[in-house]
Short mmCIF file of C-alpha atoms in Angstrom, two decimals:
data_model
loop_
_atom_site.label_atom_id
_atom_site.label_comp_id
_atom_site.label_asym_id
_atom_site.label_seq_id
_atom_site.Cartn_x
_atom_site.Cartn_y
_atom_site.Cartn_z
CA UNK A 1 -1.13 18.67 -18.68
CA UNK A 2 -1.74 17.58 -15.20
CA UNK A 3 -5.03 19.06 -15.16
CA UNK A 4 -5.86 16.13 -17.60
CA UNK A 5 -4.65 13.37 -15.31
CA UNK A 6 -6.83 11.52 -12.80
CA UNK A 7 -5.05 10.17 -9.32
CA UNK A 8 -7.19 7.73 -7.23
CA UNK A 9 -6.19 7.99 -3.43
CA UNK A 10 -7.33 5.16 -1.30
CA UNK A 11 -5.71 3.47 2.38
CA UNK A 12 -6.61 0.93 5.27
CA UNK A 13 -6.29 3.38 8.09
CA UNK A 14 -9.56 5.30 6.97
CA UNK A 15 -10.41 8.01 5.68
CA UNK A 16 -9.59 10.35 8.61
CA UNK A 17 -5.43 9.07 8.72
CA UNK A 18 -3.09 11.71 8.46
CA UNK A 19 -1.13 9.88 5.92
CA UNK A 20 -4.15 9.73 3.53
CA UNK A 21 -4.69 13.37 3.99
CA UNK A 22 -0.73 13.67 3.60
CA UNK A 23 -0.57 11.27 0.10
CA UNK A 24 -3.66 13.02 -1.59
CA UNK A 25 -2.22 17.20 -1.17
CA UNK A 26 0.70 15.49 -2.30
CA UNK A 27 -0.74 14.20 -5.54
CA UNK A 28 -2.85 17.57 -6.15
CA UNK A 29 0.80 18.45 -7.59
CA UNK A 30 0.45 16.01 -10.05
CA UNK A 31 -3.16 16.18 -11.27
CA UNK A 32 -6.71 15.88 -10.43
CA UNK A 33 -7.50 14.04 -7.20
CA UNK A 34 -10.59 12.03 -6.35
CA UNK A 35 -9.96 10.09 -2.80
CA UNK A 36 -11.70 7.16 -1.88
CA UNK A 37 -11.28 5.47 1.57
CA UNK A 38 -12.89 3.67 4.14
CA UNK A 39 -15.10 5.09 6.92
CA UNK A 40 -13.44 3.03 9.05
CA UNK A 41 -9.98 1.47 9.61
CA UNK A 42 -9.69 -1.72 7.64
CA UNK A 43 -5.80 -2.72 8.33
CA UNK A 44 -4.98 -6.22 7.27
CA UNK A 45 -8.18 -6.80 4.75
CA UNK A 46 -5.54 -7.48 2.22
CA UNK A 47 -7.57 -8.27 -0.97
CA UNK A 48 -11.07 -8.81 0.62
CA UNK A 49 -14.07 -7.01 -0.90
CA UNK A 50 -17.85 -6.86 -0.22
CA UNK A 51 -20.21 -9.26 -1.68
CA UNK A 52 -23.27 -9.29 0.49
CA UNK A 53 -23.72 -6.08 2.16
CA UNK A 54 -24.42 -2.76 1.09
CA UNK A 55 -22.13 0.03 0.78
CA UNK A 56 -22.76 3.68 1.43
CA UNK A 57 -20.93 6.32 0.00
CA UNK A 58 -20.49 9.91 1.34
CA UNK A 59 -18.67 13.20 -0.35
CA UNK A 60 -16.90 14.77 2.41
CA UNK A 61 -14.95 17.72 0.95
CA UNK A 62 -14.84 19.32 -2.54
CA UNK A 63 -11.93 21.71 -3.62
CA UNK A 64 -11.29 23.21 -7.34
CA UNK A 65 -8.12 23.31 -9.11
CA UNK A 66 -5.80 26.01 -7.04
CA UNK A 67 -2.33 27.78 -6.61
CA UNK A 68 -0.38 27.11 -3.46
CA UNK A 69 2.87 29.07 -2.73
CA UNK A 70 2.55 29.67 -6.95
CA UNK A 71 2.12 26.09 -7.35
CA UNK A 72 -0.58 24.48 -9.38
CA UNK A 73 -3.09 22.19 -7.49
CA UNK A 74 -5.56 19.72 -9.19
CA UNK A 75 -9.24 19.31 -7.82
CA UNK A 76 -9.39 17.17 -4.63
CA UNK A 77 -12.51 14.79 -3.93
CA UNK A 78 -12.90 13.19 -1.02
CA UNK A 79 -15.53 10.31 -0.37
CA UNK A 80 -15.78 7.84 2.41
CA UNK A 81 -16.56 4.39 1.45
CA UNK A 82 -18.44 1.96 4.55
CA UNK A 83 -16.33 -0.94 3.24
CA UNK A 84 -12.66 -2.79 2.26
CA UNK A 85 -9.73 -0.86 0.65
CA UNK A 86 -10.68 -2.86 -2.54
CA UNK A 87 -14.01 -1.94 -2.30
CA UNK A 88 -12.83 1.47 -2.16
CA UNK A 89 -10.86 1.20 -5.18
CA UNK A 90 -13.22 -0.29 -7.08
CA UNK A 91 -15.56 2.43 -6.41
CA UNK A 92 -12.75 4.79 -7.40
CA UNK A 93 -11.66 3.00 -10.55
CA UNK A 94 -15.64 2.86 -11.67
CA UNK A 95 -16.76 6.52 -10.42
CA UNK A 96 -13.63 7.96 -12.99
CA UNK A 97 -14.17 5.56 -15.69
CA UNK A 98 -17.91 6.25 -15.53
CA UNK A 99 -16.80 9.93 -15.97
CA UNK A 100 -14.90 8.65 -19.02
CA UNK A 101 -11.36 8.69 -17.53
CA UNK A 102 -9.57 5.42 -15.98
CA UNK A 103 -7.49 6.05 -13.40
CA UNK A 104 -4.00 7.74 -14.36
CA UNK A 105 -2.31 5.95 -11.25
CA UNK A 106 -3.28 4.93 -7.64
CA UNK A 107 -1.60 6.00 -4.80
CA UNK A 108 -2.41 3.96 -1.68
CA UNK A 109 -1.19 4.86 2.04
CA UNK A 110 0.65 6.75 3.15
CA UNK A 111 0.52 3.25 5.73
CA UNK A 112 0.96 4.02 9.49
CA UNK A 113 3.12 0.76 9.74
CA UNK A 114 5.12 -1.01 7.23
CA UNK A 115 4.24 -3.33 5.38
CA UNK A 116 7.27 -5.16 4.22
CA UNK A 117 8.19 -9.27 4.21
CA UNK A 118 4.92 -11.12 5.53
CA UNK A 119 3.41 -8.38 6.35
CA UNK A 120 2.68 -7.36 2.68
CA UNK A 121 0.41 -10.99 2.43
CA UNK A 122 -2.40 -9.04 4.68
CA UNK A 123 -1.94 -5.47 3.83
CA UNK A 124 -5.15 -3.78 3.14
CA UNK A 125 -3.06 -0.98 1.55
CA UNK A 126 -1.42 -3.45 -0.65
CA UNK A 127 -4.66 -4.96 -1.91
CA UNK A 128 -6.35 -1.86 -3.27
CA UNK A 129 -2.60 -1.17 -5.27
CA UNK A 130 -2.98 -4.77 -6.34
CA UNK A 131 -6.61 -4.02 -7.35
CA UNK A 132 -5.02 -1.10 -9.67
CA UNK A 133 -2.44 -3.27 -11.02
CA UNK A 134 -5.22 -5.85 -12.23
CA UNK A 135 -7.43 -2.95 -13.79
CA UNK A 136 -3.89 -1.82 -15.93
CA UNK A 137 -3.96 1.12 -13.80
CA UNK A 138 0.08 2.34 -12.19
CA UNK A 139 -0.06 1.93 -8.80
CA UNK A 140 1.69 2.43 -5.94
CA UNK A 141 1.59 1.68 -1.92
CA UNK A 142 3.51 3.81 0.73
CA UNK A 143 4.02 2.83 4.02
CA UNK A 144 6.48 4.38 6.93
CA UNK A 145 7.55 1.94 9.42
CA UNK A 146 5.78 3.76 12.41
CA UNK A 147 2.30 3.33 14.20
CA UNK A 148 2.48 6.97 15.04
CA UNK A 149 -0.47 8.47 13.11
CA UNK A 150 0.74 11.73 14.82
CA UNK A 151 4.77 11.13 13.27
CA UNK A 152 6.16 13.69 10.77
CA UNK A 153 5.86 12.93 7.17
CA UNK A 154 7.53 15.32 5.80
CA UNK A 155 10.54 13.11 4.43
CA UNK A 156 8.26 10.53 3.25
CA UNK A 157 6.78 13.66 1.25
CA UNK A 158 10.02 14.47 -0.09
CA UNK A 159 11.17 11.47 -1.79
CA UNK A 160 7.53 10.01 -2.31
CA UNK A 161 8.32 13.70 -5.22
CA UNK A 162 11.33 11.34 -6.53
CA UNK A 163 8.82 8.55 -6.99
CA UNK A 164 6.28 10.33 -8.97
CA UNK A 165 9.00 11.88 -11.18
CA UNK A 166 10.51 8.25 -11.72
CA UNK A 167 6.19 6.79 -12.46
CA UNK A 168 5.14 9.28 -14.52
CA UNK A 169 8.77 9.16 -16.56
CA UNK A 170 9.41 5.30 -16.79
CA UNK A 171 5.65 3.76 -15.79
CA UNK A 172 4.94 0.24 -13.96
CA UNK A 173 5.15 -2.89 -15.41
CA UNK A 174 1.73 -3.98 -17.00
CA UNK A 175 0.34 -6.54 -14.00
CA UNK A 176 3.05 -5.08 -11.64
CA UNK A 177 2.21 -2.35 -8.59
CA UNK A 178 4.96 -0.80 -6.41
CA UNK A 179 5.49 -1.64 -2.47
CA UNK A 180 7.77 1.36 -1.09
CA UNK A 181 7.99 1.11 2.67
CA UNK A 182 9.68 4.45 4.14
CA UNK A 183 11.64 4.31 7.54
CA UNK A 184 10.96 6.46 10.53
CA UNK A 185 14.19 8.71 9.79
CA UNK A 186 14.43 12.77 9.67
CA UNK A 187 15.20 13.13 5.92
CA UNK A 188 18.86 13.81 6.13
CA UNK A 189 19.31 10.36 7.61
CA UNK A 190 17.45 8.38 5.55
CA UNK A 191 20.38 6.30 2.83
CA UNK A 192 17.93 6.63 -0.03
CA UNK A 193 16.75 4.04 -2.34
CA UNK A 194 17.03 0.58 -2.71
CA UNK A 195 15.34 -2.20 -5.09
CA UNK A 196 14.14 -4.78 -2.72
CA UNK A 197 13.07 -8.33 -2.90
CA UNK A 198 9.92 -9.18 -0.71
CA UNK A 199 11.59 -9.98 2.99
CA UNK A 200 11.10 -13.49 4.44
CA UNK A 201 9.90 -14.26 7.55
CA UNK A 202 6.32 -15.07 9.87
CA UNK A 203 4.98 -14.26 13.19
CA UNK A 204 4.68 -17.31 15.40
CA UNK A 205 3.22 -17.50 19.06
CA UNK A 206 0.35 -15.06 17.00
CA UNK A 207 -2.39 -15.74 19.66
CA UNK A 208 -2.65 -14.56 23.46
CA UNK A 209 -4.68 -16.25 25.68
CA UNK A 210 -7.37 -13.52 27.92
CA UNK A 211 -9.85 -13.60 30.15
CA UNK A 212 -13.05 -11.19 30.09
CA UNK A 213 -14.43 -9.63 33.63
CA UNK A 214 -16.88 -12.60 33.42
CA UNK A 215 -14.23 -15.38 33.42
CA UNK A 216 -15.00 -16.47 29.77
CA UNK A 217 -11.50 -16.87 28.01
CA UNK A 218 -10.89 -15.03 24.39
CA UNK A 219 -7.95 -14.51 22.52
CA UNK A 220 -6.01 -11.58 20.86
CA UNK A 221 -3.80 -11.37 18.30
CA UNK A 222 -0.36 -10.69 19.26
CA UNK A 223 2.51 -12.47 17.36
CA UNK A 224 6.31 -12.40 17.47
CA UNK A 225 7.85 -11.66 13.94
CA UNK A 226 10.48 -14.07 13.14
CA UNK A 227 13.44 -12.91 10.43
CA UNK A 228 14.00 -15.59 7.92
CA UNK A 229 16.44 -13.60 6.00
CA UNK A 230 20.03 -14.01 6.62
CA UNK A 231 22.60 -12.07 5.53
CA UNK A 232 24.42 -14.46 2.92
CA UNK A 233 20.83 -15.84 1.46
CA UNK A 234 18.84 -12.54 0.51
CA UNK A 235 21.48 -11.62 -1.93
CA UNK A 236 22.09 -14.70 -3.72
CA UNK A 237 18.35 -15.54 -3.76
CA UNK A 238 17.06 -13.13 -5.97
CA UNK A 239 19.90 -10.68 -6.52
CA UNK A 240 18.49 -8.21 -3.86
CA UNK A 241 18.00 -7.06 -0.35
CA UNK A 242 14.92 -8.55 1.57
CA UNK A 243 12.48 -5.32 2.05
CA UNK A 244 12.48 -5.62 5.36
CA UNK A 245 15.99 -5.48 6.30
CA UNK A 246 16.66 -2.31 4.17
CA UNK A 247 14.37 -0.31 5.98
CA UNK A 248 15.89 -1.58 9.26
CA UNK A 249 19.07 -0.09 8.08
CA UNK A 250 17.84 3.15 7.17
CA UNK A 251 16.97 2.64 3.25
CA UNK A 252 13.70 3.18 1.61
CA UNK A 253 12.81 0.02 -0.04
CA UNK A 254 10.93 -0.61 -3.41
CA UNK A 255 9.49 -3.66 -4.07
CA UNK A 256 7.45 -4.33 -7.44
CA UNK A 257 5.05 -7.06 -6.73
CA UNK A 258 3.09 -9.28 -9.47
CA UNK A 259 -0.47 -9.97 -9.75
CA UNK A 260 0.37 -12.93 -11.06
CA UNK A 261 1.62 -15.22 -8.06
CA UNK A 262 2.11 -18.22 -10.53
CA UNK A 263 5.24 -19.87 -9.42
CA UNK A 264 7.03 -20.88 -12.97
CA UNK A 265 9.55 -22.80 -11.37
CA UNK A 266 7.66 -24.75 -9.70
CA UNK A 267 5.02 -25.42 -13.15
CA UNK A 268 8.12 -27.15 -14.46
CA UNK A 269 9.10 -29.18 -11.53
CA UNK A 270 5.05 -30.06 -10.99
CA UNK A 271 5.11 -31.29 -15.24
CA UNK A 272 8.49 -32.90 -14.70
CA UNK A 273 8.31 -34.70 -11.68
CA UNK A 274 3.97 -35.72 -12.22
CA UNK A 275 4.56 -36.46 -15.83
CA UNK A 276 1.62 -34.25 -16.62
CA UNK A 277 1.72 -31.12 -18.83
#
């Protein structure tokens, strides 16, 4: 019964975004949702949380269960949270389980920006789906490769369906959460699907030298990406595409992405080559 299953909404853009408005109606079709998101945009917090400040919560809208177009709805709640994505899904995850219900699945974005290769490392919409992943919970980050926060979503809407069909059917690996980054195509020209390996590649020159009215000098963040993918090595790497490039080409990518960051390979080389277990 979707009326029995709690979805947790949460982003980095804030809670005003058009994509987090966008994600959560979407997930009314699939149960009960309670939205939690920052009061303010909090792009590239990646995992950070608050420690020693307080944080103030506010309910902003509260709709029952309803029919649209002879559709069922679930119950949306939507709170703003004055701190990090993590923050924000930590409230989440302990507001439902203090109702006595964990968290069904998160749903994180929908990203203006994608957040594919390097770019996952900072992502403040990766970190609360990473913060899911660690609680057990299914989770999931979308992202559309535009900084539009006006661009049309409908397509990401559309096959975002195919991903909820595919969750709730097959689940996510215990300790695993789910980076889909979307291009900026009309539907009919997006390819579809592909199973992608996290891109390679950094931003170098990352800091531009400014002067203020007053003549003091300070410095903003700038960057050129460099692509350390090539064409022959992402495919005998790790059997798959770097995310990054399949979006580029007009796929939607989906990348599953560990909690664990242990690097195995590397254990054994460390025990073999230190003589140390």
């Amino acid at each position: 019964d979707m009326f029995e299953r709690e979805i947790l909404v949460t982003n980095d853009d804030g809670i005003f975004a058009p994509g987090l408005r966008t994600l959560a109606q979407l997930m009314r079709e699939y149960g009960n949702v309670t939205v939690v998101a920052p009061t303010e945009v909090q792009s590239g917090m990646s995992s950070s949380f608050s420690m020693d400040r307080t944080l103030r919560l506010s309910l902003l809208e509260h709709s029952a269960e309803e029919l649209h177009a002879g559709k069922p709805l679930g119950s949306l709640r939507m709170f703003s949270l004055t701190g990090t994505p993590v923050d924000c899904a930590k409230m989440g995850i302990n507001m439902l389980i203090d109702e006595g219900h964990k968290p069904d699945f998160l749903a994180s974005g929908i990203n203006h920006g994608l957040n594919a290769s390097a770019a996952s490392a900072y992502s403040g919409t990766l970190g609360a789906a990473r913060e899911g992943a660690i609680y057990g919970i299914p989770s999931v980050g979308f992202s559309i490769d535009s900084h539009d926060s006006e661009d049309d979503l409908s397509a990401v809407v559309r096959y975002s369906r195919f991903v909820m069909e595919k969750v709730l059917k097959f689940g996510v690996a215990e300790g695993t959460f789910l980076n889909i980054n979307f291009p900026d195509l009309p539907y009919d020209k997006i390819r579809g699907f592909r199973v992608a390996s996290q891109g390679l590649g950094r931003w170098e020159k990352e800091f531009e030298r400014r002067m203020d009215p007053r003549g003091r000098e300070y410095f903003w963040i700038v960057g050129t990406f460099i692509d350390l993918d090539t064409e022959a090595g992402e495919t005998a790497a790790s059997g798959s595409t770097g995310d990054h490039k399949l979006v580029e080409k007009g796929w939607i990518s989906v990348c599953p992405m560990k909690v664990d960051i242990t690097d195995y390979d590397e254990m054994e080389r460390l025990r073999k080559n230190w003589m140390i277990d």
